[in-house]
Coordinates of C-alpha atoms in Angstrom, one line a residue:
M1 CA 37.1 -11.6 -6.2
D2 CA 35.4 -10.4 -9.4
N3 CA 33.2 -7.3 -9.8
K4 CA 30.0 -9.4 -9.8
H5 CA 30.7 -10.9 -6.3
I6 CA 31.6 -7.4 -5.0
T7 CA 28.3 -6.0 -6.2
S8 CA 26.4 -8.9 -4.7
Y9 CA 28.1 -8.5 -1.3
T10 CA 27.7 -4.7 -1.2
S11 CA 24.0 -5.1 -2.0
L12 CA 23.6 -7.7 0.7
I13 CA 25.4 -5.6 3.3
A14 CA 23.2 -2.6 2.4
E15 CA 20.1 -4.7 2.8
Y16 CA 21.0 -5.8 6.3
T17 CA 22.1 -2.3 7.2
F18 CA 18.7 -0.9 6.1
I19 CA 17.0 -3.5 8.2
A20 CA 19.2 -2.6 11.2
Y21 CA 18.7 1.1 10.6
F22 CA 14.9 0.7 10.7
F23 CA 15.1 -1.4 13.9
V24 CA 17.3 1.2 15.6
I25 CA 15.2 4.2 14.7
S26 CA 12.1 2.2 15.8
F27 CA 13.4 1.3 19.2
F28 CA 15.7 4.3 19.8
P29 CA 14.0 7.2 17.9
F30 CA 15.6 9.9 20.0
S31 CA 18.9 8.3 21.0
A32 CA 21.6 5.9 19.7
D33 CA 22.9 8.6 17.3
I34 CA 26.2 6.8 16.8
L35 CA 24.4 3.6 15.7
K36 CA 22.3 5.6 13.3
L37 CA 25.3 7.4 11.9
L38 CA 27.2 4.1 11.5
C39 CA 24.2 2.6 9.5
L40 CA 24.1 5.7 7.3
L41 CA 27.8 5.6 6.6
T42 CA 27.6 1.9 5.9
V43 CA 25.0 2.2 3.2
I44 CA 26.9 5.1 1.7
G45 CA 30.0 3.0 1.7
C46 CA 28.1 0.1 0.0
W47 CA 27.0 2.5 -2.8
T48 CA 30.5 3.9 -3.2
A49 CA 32.1 0.4 -3.2
K50 CA 29.6 -0.7 -5.9
M51 CA 30.6 2.3 -8.1
L52 CA 34.3 1.6 -7.6
S53 CA 33.9 -2.1 -8.5
E54 CA 31.9 -1.3 -11.6
K55 CA 34.2 1.7 -12.4
K56 CA 31.3 4.1 -13.2
V57 CA 29.0 6.5 -11.6
L58 CA 25.9 4.7 -10.4
F59 CA 23.0 7.1 -9.9
M60 CA 19.6 5.9 -10.9
K61 CA 17.4 8.6 -12.1
T62 CA 13.9 8.5 -10.8
E63 CA 10.8 10.7 -11.0
L64 CA 11.9 12.3 -7.7
T65 CA 15.4 13.3 -8.7
V66 CA 14.5 16.8 -10.0
P67 CA 11.9 17.5 -7.3
I68 CA 14.3 16.5 -4.6
F69 CA 17.1 18.8 -5.8
S70 CA 14.6 21.6 -6.4
F71 CA 13.4 21.3 -2.8
L72 CA 17.0 21.3 -1.5
L73 CA 17.7 24.5 -3.5
C74 CA 14.6 26.2 -2.1
S75 CA 15.6 25.1 1.4
L76 CA 19.1 26.5 0.9
A77 CA 17.7 29.8 -0.3
A78 CA 15.4 30.0 2.8
S79 CA 18.4 29.2 5.0
F80 CA 20.4 32.1 3.7
H81 CA 17.4 34.3 4.3
S82 CA 17.1 33.1 7.9
V83 CA 18.3 35.0 11.0
R84 CA 20.2 31.9 12.0
I85 CA 21.9 30.9 8.7
Q86 CA 24.3 28.3 10.3
Y87 CA 21.5 26.6 12.3
S88 CA 19.2 26.4 9.2
L89 CA 22.0 25.0 7.1
G90 CA 22.6 22.4 9.9
T91 CA 19.0 21.4 9.7
I92 CA 19.3 20.8 6.0
F93 CA 22.5 18.8 6.4
H94 CA 21.5 16.7 9.4
D95 CA 17.8 16.2 8.6
Y96 CA 16.9 16.8 4.9
L97 CA 20.0 15.2 3.4
T98 CA 19.6 12.2 5.7
Y99 CA 16.1 11.6 4.2
F100 CA 17.3 11.8 0.7
I101 CA 20.5 9.8 1.3
I102 CA 18.4 6.9 2.6
F103 CA 16.3 7.1 -0.6
F104 CA 19.1 7.3 -3.1
C105 CA 21.2 4.6 -1.3
M106 CA 18.3 2.2 -1.3
V107 CA 17.3 2.6 -5.0
N108 CA 21.0 2.2 -6.0
T109 CA 22.0 -0.7 -3.8
I110 CA 19.0 -3.0 -3.4
Q111 CA 18.6 -5.2 -6.4
S112 CA 16.5 -8.4 -6.1
Q113 CA 13.0 -9.2 -5.3
E114 CA 14.0 -11.4 -2.4
Q115 CA 15.8 -8.4 -0.8
I116 CA 12.6 -6.3 -1.1
K117 CA 10.6 -9.1 0.6
R118 CA 13.1 -9.5 3.4
I119 CA 13.3 -5.8 4.1
V120 CA 9.5 -5.4 4.2
T121 CA 9.1 -8.5 6.4
A122 CA 11.7 -7.1 8.8
M123 CA 9.9 -3.8 8.9
L124 CA 6.6 -5.6 9.8
I125 CA 8.3 -7.7 12.5
T126 CA 10.0 -4.6 14.0
C127 CA 6.6 -2.8 14.1
G128 CA 5.1 -5.8 15.8
L129 CA 7.8 -5.8 18.4
V130 CA 7.5 -2.1 19.1
C131 CA 3.7 -2.5 19.5
T132 CA 4.2 -5.5 21.8
Y133 CA 6.6 -3.5 24.0
G134 CA 4.1 -0.6 23.8
L135 CA 1.3 -2.8 25.2
Y136 CA 3.5 -4.2 27.9
G137 CA 4.7 -0.7 28.8
Y138 CA 1.1 0.6 28.8
Y139 CA -0.2 -2.0 31.2
T140 CA 2.8 -2.0 33.5
G141 CA 3.1 1.7 33.5
I142 CA 6.8 1.9 32.2
A143 CA 5.9 3.4 28.8
I144 CA 2.8 5.5 29.2
R145 CA 2.2 9.2 29.1
D146 CA -1.0 11.1 30.0
E147 CA -2.7 7.7 30.1
R148 CA -1.8 7.0 26.4
L149 CA 0.4 4.4 24.8
V150 CA 3.8 5.8 23.7
A151 CA 6.0 2.6 23.4
T152 CA 9.5 3.8 22.5
F153 CA 8.5 7.2 21.1
E154 CA 7.9 9.3 24.2
Y155 CA 4.8 10.9 22.5
H156 CA 1.6 9.2 21.5
S157 CA 1.4 11.1 18.2
R158 CA 4.8 9.7 17.1
I159 CA 3.9 6.1 17.7
A160 CA 0.5 6.7 16.1
K161 CA 2.1 8.0 12.9
Y162 CA 4.6 5.1 12.9
I163 CA 1.8 2.5 13.1
S164 CA -0.3 4.4 10.5
L165 CA 2.6 4.0 8.1
V166 CA 3.1 0.2 8.6
L167 CA -0.4 -1.0 9.3
P168 CA -1.8 -0.5 5.7
I169 CA 1.1 -2.4 4.3
A170 CA 0.4 -5.3 6.6
V171 CA -3.4 -5.3 5.7
C172 CA -2.7 -5.3 2.0
L173 CA 0.0 -8.1 2.2
F174 CA -2.6 -10.2 4.1
F175 CA -4.5 -10.6 0.9
Y176 CA -1.4 -11.7 -0.9
Y177 CA -0.3 -14.5 1.5
K178 CA -2.0 -17.8 0.9
K179 CA -0.5 -20.1 3.5
R180 CA -2.3 -20.2 6.8
V181 CA 0.8 -19.7 8.9
S182 CA 1.7 -16.5 7.0
R183 CA -1.8 -15.2 7.3
L184 CA -2.0 -16.0 11.0
C185 CA 1.3 -14.1 11.6
V186 CA 0.0 -11.0 9.7
T187 CA -3.3 -11.2 11.5
V188 CA -1.5 -11.1 14.9
L189 CA 0.5 -8.1 13.7
I190 CA -2.6 -6.3 12.5
F191 CA -4.3 -6.9 15.9
L192 CA -1.2 -5.7 17.8
C193 CA -1.0 -2.5 15.6
S194 CA -4.7 -1.8 15.8
F195 CA -5.0 -2.3 19.5
S196 CA -1.9 -0.2 20.1
L197 CA -3.3 2.6 17.8
I198 CA -6.5 2.6 19.9
L199 CA -4.6 3.1 23.1
T200 CA -2.7 6.1 21.7
M201 CA -6.0 7.9 21.7
N202 CA -4.8 9.8 18.7
R203 CA -7.9 11.0 16.8
T204 CA -6.1 11.9 13.6
S205 CA -4.7 8.3 13.4
W206 CA -8.1 6.9 13.9
V207 CA -9.5 9.0 11.0
A208 CA -6.5 8.2 8.8
I209 CA -6.8 4.5 9.3
L210 CA -10.5 4.7 8.7
V211 CA -10.0 6.5 5.4
T212 CA -7.2 4.2 4.3
T213 CA -9.3 1.1 5.1
F214 CA -12.0 2.4 2.8
F215 CA -9.4 3.0 0.1
I216 CA -8.1 -0.6 0.5
C217 CA -11.6 -1.9 0.5
F218 CA -12.4 -0.4 -2.9
A219 CA -8.9 -0.8 -4.4
A220 CA -8.6 -4.5 -3.5
Q221 CA -12.3 -5.0 -4.1
K222 CA -12.8 -6.4 -0.6
R223 CA -16.1 -4.7 0.3
Y224 CA -16.6 -7.1 3.2
L225 CA -13.8 -5.2 5.1
I226 CA -16.3 -2.3 5.5
F227 CA -18.7 -4.5 7.5
L228 CA -15.8 -6.0 9.4
L229 CA -14.6 -2.5 10.3
I230 CA -18.1 -1.5 11.4
G231 CA -18.4 -4.6 13.5
M232 CA -15.0 -3.9 15.2
C233 CA -16.0 -0.3 15.9
T234 CA -19.3 -1.4 17.4
L235 CA -17.5 -3.9 19.6
C236 CA -15.0 -1.3 20.8
I237 CA -17.9 0.9 22.0
F238 CA -18.9 -1.8 24.4
I239 CA -15.5 -3.0 25.6
L240 CA -13.5 0.2 25.8
P241 CA -13.6 2.6 28.8
S242 CA -15.8 5.7 28.5
R243 CA -12.8 8.1 28.0
F244 CA -12.1 6.4 24.7
I245 CA -15.7 6.9 23.6
T246 CA -15.6 10.5 24.6
Q247 CA -12.5 11.0 22.5
V248 CA -14.2 9.4 19.5
K249 CA -17.2 11.7 19.9
T250 CA -15.1 14.8 19.5
V251 CA -14.1 13.7 16.0
A252 CA -17.7 14.2 14.9
Q253 CA -18.1 17.7 16.4
V254 CA -17.1 19.4 13.2
N255 CA -18.9 22.6 14.1
K256 CA -16.6 23.1 17.1
F257 CA -13.3 22.4 15.4
F258 CA -12.4 26.1 14.9
T259 CA -14.2 27.6 17.9
S260 CA -13.3 25.3 20.8
E261 CA -9.8 24.7 22.2
E262 CA -11.1 21.5 23.8
I263 CA -10.8 19.7 20.5
L264 CA -7.9 21.1 18.7
G265 CA -6.2 22.5 21.8
E266 CA -3.2 24.8 21.2
R267 CA -3.4 24.2 17.4
L268 CA -5.9 27.0 16.9
L269 CA -3.5 29.6 18.2
C270 CA -0.6 27.9 16.5
W271 CA -2.3 28.0 13.1
K272 CA -3.3 31.7 13.6
A273 CA 0.3 32.6 14.5
S274 CA 1.7 30.5 11.6
I275 CA -0.5 32.3 9.1
A276 CA 0.6 35.6 10.5
I277 CA 4.2 34.6 10.1
V278 CA 3.6 33.5 6.5
K279 CA 2.0 36.9 5.7
D280 CA 5.2 38.6 6.9
H281 CA 7.6 36.1 5.2
P282 CA 5.7 34.8 2.2
V283 CA 8.4 33.9 -0.4
L284 CA 11.3 32.2 1.6
G285 CA 9.9 31.9 5.1
I286 CA 11.9 32.2 8.2
G287 CA 14.4 29.3 7.5
P288 CA 14.4 25.6 8.3
G289 CA 14.8 24.5 11.9
K290 CA 12.8 24.1 15.1
R291 CA 14.6 26.9 16.9
N292 CA 13.7 29.5 14.2
F293 CA 10.0 28.7 14.5
R294 CA 10.0 28.5 18.3
D295 CA 11.5 32.0 18.7
V296 CA 9.4 33.7 16.1
Y297 CA 6.2 31.9 17.1
Q298 CA 6.6 33.2 20.7
Q299 CA 6.3 36.8 19.5
Y300 CA 3.4 36.2 17.2
A301 CA 1.5 34.0 19.7
E302 CA 1.7 36.5 22.5
K303 CA 0.5 39.3 20.2
I304 CA -2.4 37.3 19.0
R305 CA -3.3 36.1 22.5
N306 CA -3.2 39.7 23.8
T307 CA -5.4 40.9 20.9
E308 CA -8.0 38.2 21.6
K309 CA -8.0 39.1 25.3
Q310 CA -8.8 42.7 24.5
Q311 CA -11.6 41.7 22.1
K312 CA -13.2 39.5 24.7
N313 CA -13.2 42.5 27.2
E314 CA -12.1 40.4 30.1
T315 CA -13.3 41.6 33.5
V316 CA -10.9 43.1 36.0
G317 CA -12.0 40.8 38.7
Q318 CA -10.7 37.7 37.1
S319 CA -9.6 35.1 39.7
Q320 CA -5.9 34.6 40.3
E321 CA -6.2 30.9 39.7
T322 CA -7.6 31.4 36.2
K323 CA -4.7 33.8 35.4
V324 CA -2.2 31.2 36.5
K325 CA -3.8 28.6 34.2
R326 CA -3.8 31.0 31.3
K327 CA -0.2 31.9 31.9
A328 CA 0.9 28.3 32.1
R329 CA -1.0 27.6 28.8
I330 CA 0.9 30.5 27.1
K331 CA 4.2 29.1 28.3
N332 CA 3.3 25.7 26.8
I333 CA 2.5 27.3 23.5
E334 CA 5.8 29.1 23.4
R335 CA 7.7 25.8 23.5
L336 CA 6.0 24.5 20.3
S337 CA 8.6 23.7 17.6
H338 CA 6.4 23.4 14.5
P339 CA 2.9 24.6 13.4
H340 CA 1.1 21.3 13.8
N341 CA 0.3 21.2 10.1
V342 CA 2.8 20.0 7.5
F343 CA 1.7 22.5 4.9
L344 CA 2.0 25.5 7.3
H345 CA 5.3 23.9 8.5
L346 CA 6.8 24.2 5.0
L347 CA 5.2 27.6 4.4
V348 CA 6.6 29.0 7.6
E349 CA 10.1 27.6 7.1
S350 CA 10.6 27.8 3.3
G351 CA 7.9 30.0 2.1
I352 CA 5.7 29.5 -0.9
L353 CA 8.6 28.2 -3.0
G354 CA 9.4 25.5 -0.5
L355 CA 5.8 24.4 -0.2
L356 CA 5.4 24.2 -4.0
T357 CA 8.5 22.1 -4.4
F358 CA 7.4 19.9 -1.5
L359 CA 3.9 19.4 -3.1
W360 CA 5.6 18.7 -6.4
L361 CA 7.8 16.1 -4.8
F362 CA 5.0 14.2 -3.0
A363 CA 2.6 14.6 -6.0
M364 CA 5.2 12.6 -8.0
V365 CA 5.4 10.0 -5.2
F366 CA 1.6 9.6 -5.1
Y367 CA 1.3 9.5 -8.9
T368 CA 4.1 7.0 -9.3
A369 CA 2.7 4.7 -6.5
I370 CA -0.8 4.7 -8.0
R371 CA 0.3 4.3 -11.6
S372 CA 2.7 1.4 -10.7
W373 CA 0.0 -0.3 -8.6
R374 CA -2.5 -0.2 -11.5
L375 CA 0.0 -1.4 -14.1
S376 CA 1.6 -4.1 -12.0
R377 CA 1.0 -7.7 -13.0
S378 CA 2.7 -9.3 -10.0
E379 CA 0.5 -10.2 -7.1
Y380 CA 3.1 -9.4 -4.5
E381 CA 4.0 -6.1 -6.1
K382 CA 0.4 -5.1 -6.5
A383 CA -0.4 -5.8 -2.8
L384 CA 2.8 -4.0 -1.6
L385 CA 2.3 -1.0 -3.9
M386 CA -1.4 -0.8 -2.7
G387 CA -0.2 -0.8 0.9
I388 CA 2.4 1.9 0.2
A389 CA -0.2 4.1 -1.5
A390 CA -2.5 3.6 1.5
S391 CA 0.4 4.5 3.9
L392 CA 1.1 7.7 2.0
I393 CA -2.6 8.6 2.2
S394 CA -2.5 7.9 5.9
I395 CA 0.6 10.0 6.6
F396 CA -0.7 13.0 4.6
L397 CA -4.0 12.9 6.6
H398 CA -1.8 13.2 9.7
G399 CA -0.3 16.3 8.0
F400 CA -3.4 18.3 8.6
T401 CA -3.0 18.3 12.4
D402 CA 0.6 17.5 12.8
S403 CA 3.9 17.6 10.9
F404 CA 5.7 14.5 9.6
W405 CA 8.6 16.5 8.1
K406 CA 10.9 15.9 11.1
K407 CA 12.8 13.1 12.6
P408 CA 12.0 10.2 13.2
D409 CA 8.8 10.4 11.2
A410 CA 10.4 11.4 7.9
L411 CA 13.0 8.6 8.3
F412 CA 10.3 5.9 8.4
L413 CA 8.5 7.7 5.5
W414 CA 11.6 7.7 3.3
H415 CA 12.4 4.1 4.0
I416 CA 8.9 3.3 2.6
I417 CA 9.3 5.6 -0.4
G418 CA 12.7 4.0 -1.1
I419 CA 11.1 0.6 -1.1
L420 CA 8.4 2.0 -3.5
F421 CA 11.0 3.0 -6.1
V422 CA 13.0 -0.2 -5.7
V423 CA 9.9 -2.2 -6.4
I424 CA 9.1 0.0 -9.5
H425 CA 12.7 -0.4 -10.8
H426 CA 12.6 -4.2 -10.3
A427 CA 9.1 -4.4 -11.9
S428 CA 10.5 -2.7 -15.1
N429 CA 13.3 -5.3 -15.2
C430 CA 10.8 -8.2 -14.6
E431 CA 8.8 -7.2 -17.6
Q432 CA 11.5 -8.7 -19.7
T433 CA 12.0 -11.9 -17.6
N434 CA 8.3 -12.3 -16.6
N435 CA 9.3 -13.9 -13.3
C436 CA 8.1 -11.6 -10.5
Y437 CA 6.8 -12.9 -7.2
N438 CA 4.6 -15.7 -8.5
K439 CA 5.7 -18.0 -5.8
E440 CA 3.1 -18.8 -3.1
V441 CA 4.0 -17.6 0.4

């Protein structure tokens, strides 16, 4: 077998492995660790086999190479500054390295335009299956938590972020497909994702999808989508139960965001404590890892809560029931593992250096996505790149009230970023051949 066939086979195996990996982390986000490790080792093996067959080091340099290694260096420095050095290093090895291995393996093993299309199609189908199971679980009661759809993710916020990443890509590809069957399938997927997203009752996701829809409307010059969105929202007001409408109304209560715990809940105390932690550990933070934050946060949260109680001059005759409720609420706060804000998350764990390299990394991702979308001459690439750009906007909007820099959220994100740079690399090659996705689908 010659080197050309070996390269072709390794690329094909890597493609199927990425598809399998996305499926596994979608249906088993908090389990099946052996399967996940097997998938990861397989794509690493494909990359290694490709290098051995071509007898050279294959490492494609991208706009993210320097920011990624800079971020890793800052994270390592923060780990050695941590109280739990070994635990923080374990977080980098098991989490951060996994994200970047997915990225580098994808850009160095996936080669053809057909592979890109198959991977994206498989991702959309997988998301549709997850949402279908989520709807089934919601109405049968086997996958529901606090009257919210959770599907395979245990928490409504996780499935909401997952859908928010994939849904914009499906919407943008709808404009590319010309055949009725293809459009019908994508329409069904969009409906499943949208309805599932509503049932999560996740306000951040609703706002994120609303913003990304406006972005797609103007980017794709499909202004009628705005009227379609308004019509769908109006219809939802009449057909959805009152608790959904109440949840929507809280989004508009901007004046109560930072004064009422009914809207942001525990996040207010969480953000105050996180800012206090950053003030005490500004440069390198407390070190990566959920355990580090949970322990330190407990101390700061109790101190802030006690200070607030004194300022409010609580009466001595407070009922015992109220005391129990407050005590239970404090215990819940103590179990938080991140600051519910991705920027505070990076500041607390890695300090200002970690946050700056993180912002540099994703600024390059955004810049590359927007630039490539504007310069692309291929219809499929243009639609896909627009969808990826919208997905990135959506996930960063989530970052204001939650953190996506943890498993499994970051795994899905780096799959999409990997696809972004595979498309960009393929587009640069297609400029010479002038044969990129011109076939009607």
